[in-house]
PDB file of C-alpha atoms in Angstrom:
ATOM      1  CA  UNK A   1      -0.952   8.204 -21.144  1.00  0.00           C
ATOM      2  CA  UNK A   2      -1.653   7.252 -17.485  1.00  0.00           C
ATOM      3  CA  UNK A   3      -3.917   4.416 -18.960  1.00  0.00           C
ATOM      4  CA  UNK A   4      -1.597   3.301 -21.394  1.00  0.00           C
ATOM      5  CA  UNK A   5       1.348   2.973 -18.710  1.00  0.00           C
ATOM      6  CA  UNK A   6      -0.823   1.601 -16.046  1.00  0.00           C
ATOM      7  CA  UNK A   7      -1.627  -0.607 -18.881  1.00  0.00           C
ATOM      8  CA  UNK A   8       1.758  -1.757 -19.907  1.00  0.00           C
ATOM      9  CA  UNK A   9       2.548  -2.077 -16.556  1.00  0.00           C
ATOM     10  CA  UNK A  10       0.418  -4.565 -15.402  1.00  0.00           C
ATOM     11  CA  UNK A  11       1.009  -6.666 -18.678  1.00  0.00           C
ATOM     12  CA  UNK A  12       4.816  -6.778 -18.082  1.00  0.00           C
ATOM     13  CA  UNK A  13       4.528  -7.707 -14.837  1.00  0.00           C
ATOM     14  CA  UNK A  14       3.109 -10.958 -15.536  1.00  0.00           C
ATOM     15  CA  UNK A  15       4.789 -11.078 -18.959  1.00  0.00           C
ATOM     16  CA  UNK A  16       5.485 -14.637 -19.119  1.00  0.00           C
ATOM     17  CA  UNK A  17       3.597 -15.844 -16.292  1.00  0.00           C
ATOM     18  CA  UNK A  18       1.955 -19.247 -16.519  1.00  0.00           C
ATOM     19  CA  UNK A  19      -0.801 -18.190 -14.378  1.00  0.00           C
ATOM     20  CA  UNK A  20      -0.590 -14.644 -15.350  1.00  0.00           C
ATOM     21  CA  UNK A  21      -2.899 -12.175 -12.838  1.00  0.00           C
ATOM     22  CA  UNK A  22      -3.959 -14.912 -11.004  1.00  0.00           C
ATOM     23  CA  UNK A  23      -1.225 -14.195  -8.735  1.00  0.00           C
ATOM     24  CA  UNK A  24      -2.454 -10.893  -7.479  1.00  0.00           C
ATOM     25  CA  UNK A  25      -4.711 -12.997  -5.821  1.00  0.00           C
ATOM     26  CA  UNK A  26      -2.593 -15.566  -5.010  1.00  0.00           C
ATOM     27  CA  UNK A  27       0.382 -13.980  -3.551  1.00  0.00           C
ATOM     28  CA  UNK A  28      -2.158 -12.432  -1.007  1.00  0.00           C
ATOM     29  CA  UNK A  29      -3.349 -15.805  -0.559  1.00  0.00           C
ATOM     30  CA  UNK A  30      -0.380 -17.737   0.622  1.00  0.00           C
ATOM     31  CA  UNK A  31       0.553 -14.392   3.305  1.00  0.00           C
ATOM     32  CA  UNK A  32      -2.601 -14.997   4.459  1.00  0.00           C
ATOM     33  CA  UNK A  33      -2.486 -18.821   5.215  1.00  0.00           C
ATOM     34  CA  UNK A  34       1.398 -18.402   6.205  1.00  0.00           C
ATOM     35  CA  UNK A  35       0.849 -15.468   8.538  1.00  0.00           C
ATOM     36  CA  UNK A  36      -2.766 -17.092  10.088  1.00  0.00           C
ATOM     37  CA  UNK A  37      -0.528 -20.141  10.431  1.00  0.00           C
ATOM     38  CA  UNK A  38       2.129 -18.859  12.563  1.00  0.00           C
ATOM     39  CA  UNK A  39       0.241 -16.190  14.627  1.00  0.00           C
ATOM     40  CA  UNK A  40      -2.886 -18.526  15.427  1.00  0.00           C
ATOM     41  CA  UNK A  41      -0.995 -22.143  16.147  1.00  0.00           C
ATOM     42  CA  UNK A  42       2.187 -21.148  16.780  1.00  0.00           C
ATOM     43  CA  UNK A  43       2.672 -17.709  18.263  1.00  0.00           C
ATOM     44  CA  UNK A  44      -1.333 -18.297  19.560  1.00  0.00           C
ATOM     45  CA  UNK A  45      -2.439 -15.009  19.295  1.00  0.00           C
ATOM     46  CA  UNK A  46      -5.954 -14.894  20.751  1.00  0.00           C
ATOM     47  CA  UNK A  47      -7.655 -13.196  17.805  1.00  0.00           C
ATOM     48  CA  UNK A  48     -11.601 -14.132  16.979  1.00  0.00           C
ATOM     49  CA  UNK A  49     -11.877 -15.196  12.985  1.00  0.00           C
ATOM     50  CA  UNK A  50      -8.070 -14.486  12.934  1.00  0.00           C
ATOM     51  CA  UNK A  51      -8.203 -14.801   9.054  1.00  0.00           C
ATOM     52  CA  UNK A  52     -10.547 -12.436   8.279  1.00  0.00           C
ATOM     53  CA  UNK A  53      -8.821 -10.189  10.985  1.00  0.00           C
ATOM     54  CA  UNK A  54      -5.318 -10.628   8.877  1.00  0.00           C
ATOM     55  CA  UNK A  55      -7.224  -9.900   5.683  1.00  0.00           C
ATOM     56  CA  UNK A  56      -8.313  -6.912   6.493  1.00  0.00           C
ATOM     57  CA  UNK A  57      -4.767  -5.355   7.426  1.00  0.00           C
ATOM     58  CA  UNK A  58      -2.332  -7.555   4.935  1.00  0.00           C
ATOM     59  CA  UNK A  59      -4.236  -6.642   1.610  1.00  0.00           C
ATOM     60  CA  UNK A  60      -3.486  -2.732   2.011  1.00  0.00           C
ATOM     61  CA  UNK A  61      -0.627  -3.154   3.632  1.00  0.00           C
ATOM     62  CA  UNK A  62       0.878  -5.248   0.514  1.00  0.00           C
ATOM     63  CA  UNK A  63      -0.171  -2.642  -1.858  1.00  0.00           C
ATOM     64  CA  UNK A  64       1.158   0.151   0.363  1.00  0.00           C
ATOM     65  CA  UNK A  65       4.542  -1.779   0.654  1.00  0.00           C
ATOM     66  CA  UNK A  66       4.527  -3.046  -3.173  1.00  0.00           C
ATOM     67  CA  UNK A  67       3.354   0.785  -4.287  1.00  0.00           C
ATOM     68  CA  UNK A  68       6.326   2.302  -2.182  1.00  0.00           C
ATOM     69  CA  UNK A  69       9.074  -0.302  -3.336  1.00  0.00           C
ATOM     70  CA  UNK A  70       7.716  -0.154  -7.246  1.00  0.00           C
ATOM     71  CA  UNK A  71       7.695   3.594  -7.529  1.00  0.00           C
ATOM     72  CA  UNK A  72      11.747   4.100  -6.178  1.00  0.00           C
ATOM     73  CA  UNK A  73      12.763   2.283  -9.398  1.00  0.00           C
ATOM     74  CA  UNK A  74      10.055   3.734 -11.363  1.00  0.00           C
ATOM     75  CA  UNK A  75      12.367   6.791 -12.959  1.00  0.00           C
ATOM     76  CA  UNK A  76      15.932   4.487 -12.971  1.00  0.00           C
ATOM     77  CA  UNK A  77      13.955   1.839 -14.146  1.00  0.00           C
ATOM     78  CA  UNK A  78      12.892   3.708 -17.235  1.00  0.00           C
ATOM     79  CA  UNK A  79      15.960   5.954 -18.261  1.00  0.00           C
ATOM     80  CA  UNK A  80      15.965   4.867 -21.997  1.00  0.00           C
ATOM     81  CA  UNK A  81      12.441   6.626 -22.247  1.00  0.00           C
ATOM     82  CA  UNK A  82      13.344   9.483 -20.392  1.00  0.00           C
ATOM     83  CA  UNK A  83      16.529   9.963 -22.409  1.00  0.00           C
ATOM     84  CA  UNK A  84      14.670   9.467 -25.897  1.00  0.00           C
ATOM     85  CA  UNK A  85      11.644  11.390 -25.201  1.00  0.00           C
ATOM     86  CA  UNK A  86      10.157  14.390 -23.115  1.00  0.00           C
ATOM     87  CA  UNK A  87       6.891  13.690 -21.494  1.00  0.00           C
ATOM     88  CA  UNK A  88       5.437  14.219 -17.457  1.00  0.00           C
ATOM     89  CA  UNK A  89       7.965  11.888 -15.523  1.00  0.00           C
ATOM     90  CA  UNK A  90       5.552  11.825 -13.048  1.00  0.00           C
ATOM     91  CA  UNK A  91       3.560   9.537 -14.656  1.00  0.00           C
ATOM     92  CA  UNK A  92       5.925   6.640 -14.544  1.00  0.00           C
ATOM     93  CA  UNK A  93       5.024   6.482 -10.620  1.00  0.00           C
ATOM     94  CA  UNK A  94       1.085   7.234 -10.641  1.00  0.00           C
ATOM     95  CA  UNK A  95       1.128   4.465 -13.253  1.00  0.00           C
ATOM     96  CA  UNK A  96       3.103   2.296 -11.010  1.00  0.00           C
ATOM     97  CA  UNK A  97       0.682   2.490  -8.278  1.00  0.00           C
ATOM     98  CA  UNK A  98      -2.137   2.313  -9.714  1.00  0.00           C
ATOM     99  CA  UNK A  99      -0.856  -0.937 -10.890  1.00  0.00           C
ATOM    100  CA  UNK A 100      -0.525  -1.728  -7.449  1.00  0.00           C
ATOM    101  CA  UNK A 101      -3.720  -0.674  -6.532  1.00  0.00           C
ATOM    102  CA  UNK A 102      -5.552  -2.687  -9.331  1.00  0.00           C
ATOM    103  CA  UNK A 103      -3.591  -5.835  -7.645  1.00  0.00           C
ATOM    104  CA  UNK A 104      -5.408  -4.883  -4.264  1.00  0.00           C
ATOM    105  CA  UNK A 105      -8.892  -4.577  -5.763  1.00  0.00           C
ATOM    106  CA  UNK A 106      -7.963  -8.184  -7.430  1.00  0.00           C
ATOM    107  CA  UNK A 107      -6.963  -9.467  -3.521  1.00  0.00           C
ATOM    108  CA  UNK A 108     -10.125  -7.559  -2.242  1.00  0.00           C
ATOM    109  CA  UNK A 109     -12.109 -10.420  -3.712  1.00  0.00           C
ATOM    110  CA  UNK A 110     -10.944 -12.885  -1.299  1.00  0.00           C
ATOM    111  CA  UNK A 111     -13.236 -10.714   1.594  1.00  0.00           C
ATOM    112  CA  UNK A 112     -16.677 -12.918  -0.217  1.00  0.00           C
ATOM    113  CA  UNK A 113     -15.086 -16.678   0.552  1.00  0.00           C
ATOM    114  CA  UNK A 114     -13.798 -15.106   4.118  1.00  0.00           C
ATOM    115  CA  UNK A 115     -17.474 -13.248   4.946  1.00  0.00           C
ATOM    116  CA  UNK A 116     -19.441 -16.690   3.959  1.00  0.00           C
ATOM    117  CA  UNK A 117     -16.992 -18.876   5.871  1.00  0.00           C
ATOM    118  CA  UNK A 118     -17.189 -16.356   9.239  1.00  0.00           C
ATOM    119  CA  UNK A 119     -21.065 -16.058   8.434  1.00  0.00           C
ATOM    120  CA  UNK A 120     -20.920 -12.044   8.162  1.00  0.00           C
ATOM    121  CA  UNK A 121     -22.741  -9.942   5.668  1.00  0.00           C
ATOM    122  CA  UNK A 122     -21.374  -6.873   3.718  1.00  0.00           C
ATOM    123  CA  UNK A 123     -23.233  -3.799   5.300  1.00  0.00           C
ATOM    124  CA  UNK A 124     -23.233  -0.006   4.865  1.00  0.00           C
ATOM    125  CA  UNK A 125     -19.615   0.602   6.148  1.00  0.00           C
ATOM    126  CA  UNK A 126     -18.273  -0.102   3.291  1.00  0.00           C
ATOM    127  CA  UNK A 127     -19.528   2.776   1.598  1.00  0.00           C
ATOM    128  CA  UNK A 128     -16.326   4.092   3.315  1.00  0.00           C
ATOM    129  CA  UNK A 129     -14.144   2.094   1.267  1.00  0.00           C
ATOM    130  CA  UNK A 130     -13.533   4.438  -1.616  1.00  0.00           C
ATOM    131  CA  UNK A 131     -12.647   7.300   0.893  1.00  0.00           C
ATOM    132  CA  UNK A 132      -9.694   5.200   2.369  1.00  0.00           C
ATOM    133  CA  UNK A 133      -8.488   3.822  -1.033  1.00  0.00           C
ATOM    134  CA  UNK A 134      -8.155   7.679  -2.285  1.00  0.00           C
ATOM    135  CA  UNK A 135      -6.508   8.400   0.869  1.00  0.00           C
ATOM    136  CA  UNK A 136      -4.063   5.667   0.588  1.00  0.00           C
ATOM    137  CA  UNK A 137      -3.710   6.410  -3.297  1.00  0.00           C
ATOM    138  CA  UNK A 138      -2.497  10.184  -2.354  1.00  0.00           C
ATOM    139  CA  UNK A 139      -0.589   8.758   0.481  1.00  0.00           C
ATOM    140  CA  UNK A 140       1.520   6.594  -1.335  1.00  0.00           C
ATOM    141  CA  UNK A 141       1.495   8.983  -4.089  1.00  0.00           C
ATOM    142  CA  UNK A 142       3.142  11.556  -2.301  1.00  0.00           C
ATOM    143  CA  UNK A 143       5.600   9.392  -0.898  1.00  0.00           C
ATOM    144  CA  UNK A 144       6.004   7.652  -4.248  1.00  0.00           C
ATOM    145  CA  UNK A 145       7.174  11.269  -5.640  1.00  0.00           C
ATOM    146  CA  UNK A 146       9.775  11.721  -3.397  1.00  0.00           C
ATOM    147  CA  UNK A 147      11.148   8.801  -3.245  1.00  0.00           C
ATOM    148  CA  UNK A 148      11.518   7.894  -7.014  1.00  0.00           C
ATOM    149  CA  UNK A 149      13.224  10.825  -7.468  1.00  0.00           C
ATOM    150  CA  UNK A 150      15.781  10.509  -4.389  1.00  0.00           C
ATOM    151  CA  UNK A 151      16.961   7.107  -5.998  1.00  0.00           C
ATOM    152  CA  UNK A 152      17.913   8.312  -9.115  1.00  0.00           C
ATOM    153  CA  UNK A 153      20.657  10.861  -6.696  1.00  0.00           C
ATOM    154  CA  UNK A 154      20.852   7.644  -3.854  1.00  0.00           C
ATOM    155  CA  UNK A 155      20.300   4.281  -4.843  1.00  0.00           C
ATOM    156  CA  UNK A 156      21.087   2.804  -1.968  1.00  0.00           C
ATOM    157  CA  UNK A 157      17.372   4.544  -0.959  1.00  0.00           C
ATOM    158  CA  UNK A 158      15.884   0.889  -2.462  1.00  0.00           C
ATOM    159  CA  UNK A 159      17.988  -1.103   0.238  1.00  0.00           C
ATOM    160  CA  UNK A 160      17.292   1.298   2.866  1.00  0.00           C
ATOM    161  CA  UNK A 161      13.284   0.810   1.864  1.00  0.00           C
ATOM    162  CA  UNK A 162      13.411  -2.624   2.193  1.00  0.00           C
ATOM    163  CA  UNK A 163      14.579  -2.083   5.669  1.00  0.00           C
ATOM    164  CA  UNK A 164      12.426   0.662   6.621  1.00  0.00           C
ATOM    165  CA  UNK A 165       9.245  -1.431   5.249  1.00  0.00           C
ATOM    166  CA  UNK A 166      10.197  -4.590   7.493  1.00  0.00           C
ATOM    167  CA  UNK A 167      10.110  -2.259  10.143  1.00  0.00           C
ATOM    168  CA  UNK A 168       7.211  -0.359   9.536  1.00  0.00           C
ATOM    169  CA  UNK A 169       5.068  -4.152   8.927  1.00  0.00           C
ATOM    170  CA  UNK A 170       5.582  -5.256  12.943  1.00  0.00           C
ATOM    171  CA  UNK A 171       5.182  -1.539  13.904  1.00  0.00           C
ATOM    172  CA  UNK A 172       1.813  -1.111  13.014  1.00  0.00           C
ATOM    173  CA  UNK A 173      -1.536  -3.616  13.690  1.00  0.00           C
ATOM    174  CA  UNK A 174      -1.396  -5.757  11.076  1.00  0.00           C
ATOM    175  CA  UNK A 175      -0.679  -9.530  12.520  1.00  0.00           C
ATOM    176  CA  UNK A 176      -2.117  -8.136  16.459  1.00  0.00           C
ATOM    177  CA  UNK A 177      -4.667  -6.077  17.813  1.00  0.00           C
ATOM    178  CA  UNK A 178      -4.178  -2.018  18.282  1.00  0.00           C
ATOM    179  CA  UNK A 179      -5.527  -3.174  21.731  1.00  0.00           C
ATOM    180  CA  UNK A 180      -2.496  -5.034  22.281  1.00  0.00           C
ATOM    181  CA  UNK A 181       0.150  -2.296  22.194  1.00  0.00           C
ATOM    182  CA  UNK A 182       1.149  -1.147  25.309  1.00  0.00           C
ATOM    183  CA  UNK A 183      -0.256   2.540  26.939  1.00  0.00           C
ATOM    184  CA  UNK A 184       3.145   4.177  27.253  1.00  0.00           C
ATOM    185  CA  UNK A 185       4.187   4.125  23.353  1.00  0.00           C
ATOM    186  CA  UNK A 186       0.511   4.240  21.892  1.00  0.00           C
ATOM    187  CA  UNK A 187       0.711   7.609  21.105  1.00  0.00           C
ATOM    188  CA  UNK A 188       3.465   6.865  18.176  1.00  0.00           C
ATOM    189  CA  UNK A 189       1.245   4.332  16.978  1.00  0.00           C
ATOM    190  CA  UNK A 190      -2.079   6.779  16.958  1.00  0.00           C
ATOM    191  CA  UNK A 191       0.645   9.354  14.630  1.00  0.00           C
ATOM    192  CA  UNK A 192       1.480   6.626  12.295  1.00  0.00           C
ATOM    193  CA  UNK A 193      -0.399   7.407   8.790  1.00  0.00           C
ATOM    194  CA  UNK A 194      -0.450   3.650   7.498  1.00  0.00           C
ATOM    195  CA  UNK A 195      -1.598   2.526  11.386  1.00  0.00           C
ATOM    196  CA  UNK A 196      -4.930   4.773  10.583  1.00  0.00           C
ATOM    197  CA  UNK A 197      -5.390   3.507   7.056  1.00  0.00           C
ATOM    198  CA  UNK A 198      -5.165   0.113   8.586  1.00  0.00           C
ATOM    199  CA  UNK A 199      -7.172   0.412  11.355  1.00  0.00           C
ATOM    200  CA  UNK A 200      -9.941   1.786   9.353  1.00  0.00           C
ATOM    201  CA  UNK A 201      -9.857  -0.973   6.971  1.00  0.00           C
ATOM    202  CA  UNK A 202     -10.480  -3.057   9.891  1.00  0.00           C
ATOM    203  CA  UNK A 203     -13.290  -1.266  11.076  1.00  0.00           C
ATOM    204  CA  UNK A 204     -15.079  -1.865   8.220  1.00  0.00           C
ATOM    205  CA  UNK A 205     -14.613  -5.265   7.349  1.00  0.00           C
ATOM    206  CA  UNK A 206     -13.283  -6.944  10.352  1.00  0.00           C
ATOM    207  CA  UNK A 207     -16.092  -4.952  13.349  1.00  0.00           C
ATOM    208  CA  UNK A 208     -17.934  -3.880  10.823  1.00  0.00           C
ATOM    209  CA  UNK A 209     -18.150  -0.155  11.978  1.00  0.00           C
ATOM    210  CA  UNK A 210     -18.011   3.269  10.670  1.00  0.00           C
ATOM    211  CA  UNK A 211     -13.893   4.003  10.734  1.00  0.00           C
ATOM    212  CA  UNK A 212     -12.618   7.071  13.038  1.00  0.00           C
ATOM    213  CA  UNK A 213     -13.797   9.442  10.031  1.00  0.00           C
ATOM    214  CA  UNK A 214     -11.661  12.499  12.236  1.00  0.00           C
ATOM    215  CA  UNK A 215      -8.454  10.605  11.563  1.00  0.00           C
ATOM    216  CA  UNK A 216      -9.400  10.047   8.009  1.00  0.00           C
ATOM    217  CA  UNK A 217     -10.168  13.441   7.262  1.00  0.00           C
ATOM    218  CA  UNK A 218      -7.105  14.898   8.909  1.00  0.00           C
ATOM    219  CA  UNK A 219      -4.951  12.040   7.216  1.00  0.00           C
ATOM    220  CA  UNK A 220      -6.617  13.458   3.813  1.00  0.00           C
ATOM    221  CA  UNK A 221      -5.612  16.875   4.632  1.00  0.00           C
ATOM    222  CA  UNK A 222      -1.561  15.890   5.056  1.00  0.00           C
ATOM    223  CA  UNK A 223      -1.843  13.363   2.403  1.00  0.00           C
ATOM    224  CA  UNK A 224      -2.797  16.367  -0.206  1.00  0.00           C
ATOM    225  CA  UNK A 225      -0.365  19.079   1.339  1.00  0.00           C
ATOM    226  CA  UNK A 226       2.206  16.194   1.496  1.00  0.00           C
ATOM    227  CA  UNK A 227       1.462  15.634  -2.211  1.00  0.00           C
ATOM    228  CA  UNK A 228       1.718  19.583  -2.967  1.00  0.00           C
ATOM    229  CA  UNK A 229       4.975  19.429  -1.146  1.00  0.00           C
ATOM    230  CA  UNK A 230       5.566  16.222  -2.981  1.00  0.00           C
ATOM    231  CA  UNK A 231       5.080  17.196  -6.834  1.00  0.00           C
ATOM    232  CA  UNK A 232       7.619  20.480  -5.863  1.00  0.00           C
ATOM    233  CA  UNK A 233      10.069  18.295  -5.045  1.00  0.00           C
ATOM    234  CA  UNK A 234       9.968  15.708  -8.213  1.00  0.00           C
ATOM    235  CA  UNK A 235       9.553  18.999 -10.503  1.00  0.00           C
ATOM    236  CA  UNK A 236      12.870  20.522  -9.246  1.00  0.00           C
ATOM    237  CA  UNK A 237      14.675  17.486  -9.368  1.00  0.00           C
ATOM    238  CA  UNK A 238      13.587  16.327 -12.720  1.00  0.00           C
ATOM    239  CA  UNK A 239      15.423  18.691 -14.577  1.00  0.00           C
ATOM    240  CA  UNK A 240      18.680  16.605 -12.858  1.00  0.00           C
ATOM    241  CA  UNK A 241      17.370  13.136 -14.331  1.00  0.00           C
ATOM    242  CA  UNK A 242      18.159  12.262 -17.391  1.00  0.00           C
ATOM    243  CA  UNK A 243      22.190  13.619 -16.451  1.00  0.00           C
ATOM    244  CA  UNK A 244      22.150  10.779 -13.549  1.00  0.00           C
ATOM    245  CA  UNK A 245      20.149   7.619 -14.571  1.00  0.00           C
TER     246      UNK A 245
END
């Protein structure tokens, strides 16, 4: 089921498309010209290979943001099926972002132009990779939960996401340097759960170092309990579903 609705997902999503999946690469691609544009030339923040830098951070970051704002809608979005059939709602949102993550590993193909243009080579760091995708994937996953099923009670939750994701962009090192952030509020950055999936995105492909495995690790830990926590609160919720969509 999970690969028949991730699937079905990423069909009707470029259902009618002229250029069809092509634009999980290209979406990425614009961001990345728009926001190298307007940080580097006009803003002029001092950032060595400044693209490549961008890359690193925007890629995740879209799928994290898409993945978040996808799986709100993914119960409301899908009351017919719930209200004809029974099967694990839960589904509906793993398939959602694992559509989301598919688009990223499409976008992560844009790293082989960047790394021959900047002259750098692909080295054993990036053995890490898989570790922080899972990581993310449970992340998002256990905030997915939650949230999908809060809509279907609030759904003013999508608005207030939209917000909360604008927010959450300019608050973590994405478009400037962790460096940059002043000493006095650093600490709320270092707590920030998407700021360490970031930054160890960047330490792979940007300094091409081993990422601060600790953080990982202890981000892995609250990303399963989270999840735990998360799946308790879609099961006793679901029951309420099909009465509200």
């Amino acid at each position: 089921m999970v690969f028949y609705f991730t699937r079905s997902e990423i069909r009707n999503r470029y259902k009618g498309s002229i250029l069809g999946v092509l634009w999980a690469l290209l979406n990425p691609l614009f961001l990345l010209i728009l926001y190298s544009f307007v940080f580097s030339f006009v803003m002029k923040v001092q950032i060595t290979h400044y693209l490549l830098f961008l890359f690193a951070g925007l890629v995740p970051w879209l799928c994290f943001k898409s993945s978040i704002l996808s799986s709100s809608g993914s119960i409301v979005g899908n009351g017919g099926l719930i209200k004809k059939i029974y099967f694990p709602r839960e589904i509906l949102i793993i398939t959602s972002i694992l559509g989301n993550f598919v688009n990223m590993f499409i976008g992560l193909l844009l790293i082989v132009p960047l790394l021959f243009i900047y002259k750098m080579g692909i080295n054993i760091n990036y053995l890490f990779l898989p570790l922080i995708i899972l990581i993310q994937f449970l992340f998002s996953l256990s905030i997915g939960l939650v949230i999908s099923a809060l809509t279907v009670f609030v759904r003013d939750l999508r608005q207030i996401l939209d917000i909360i994701m604008m927010g959450l962009f300019y608050t973590t090192p994405i478009v400037y340097r962790s460096e940059m952030i002043p000493e006095k509020i650093k600490l709320l950055f270092r707590v920030n759960p998407i700021a360490i999936i970031i930054k160890s995105y960047q330490d792979i492909i940007y300094h091409g170092v081993v990422p601060d495995i600790l953080s990982l690790t202890l981000l892995g830990i609250v990303s399963i309990i989270l999840l735990f926590i998360a799946f308790k609160i879609f099961n006793r919720l679901n029951r309420w579903f099909a009465e509200h969509i």
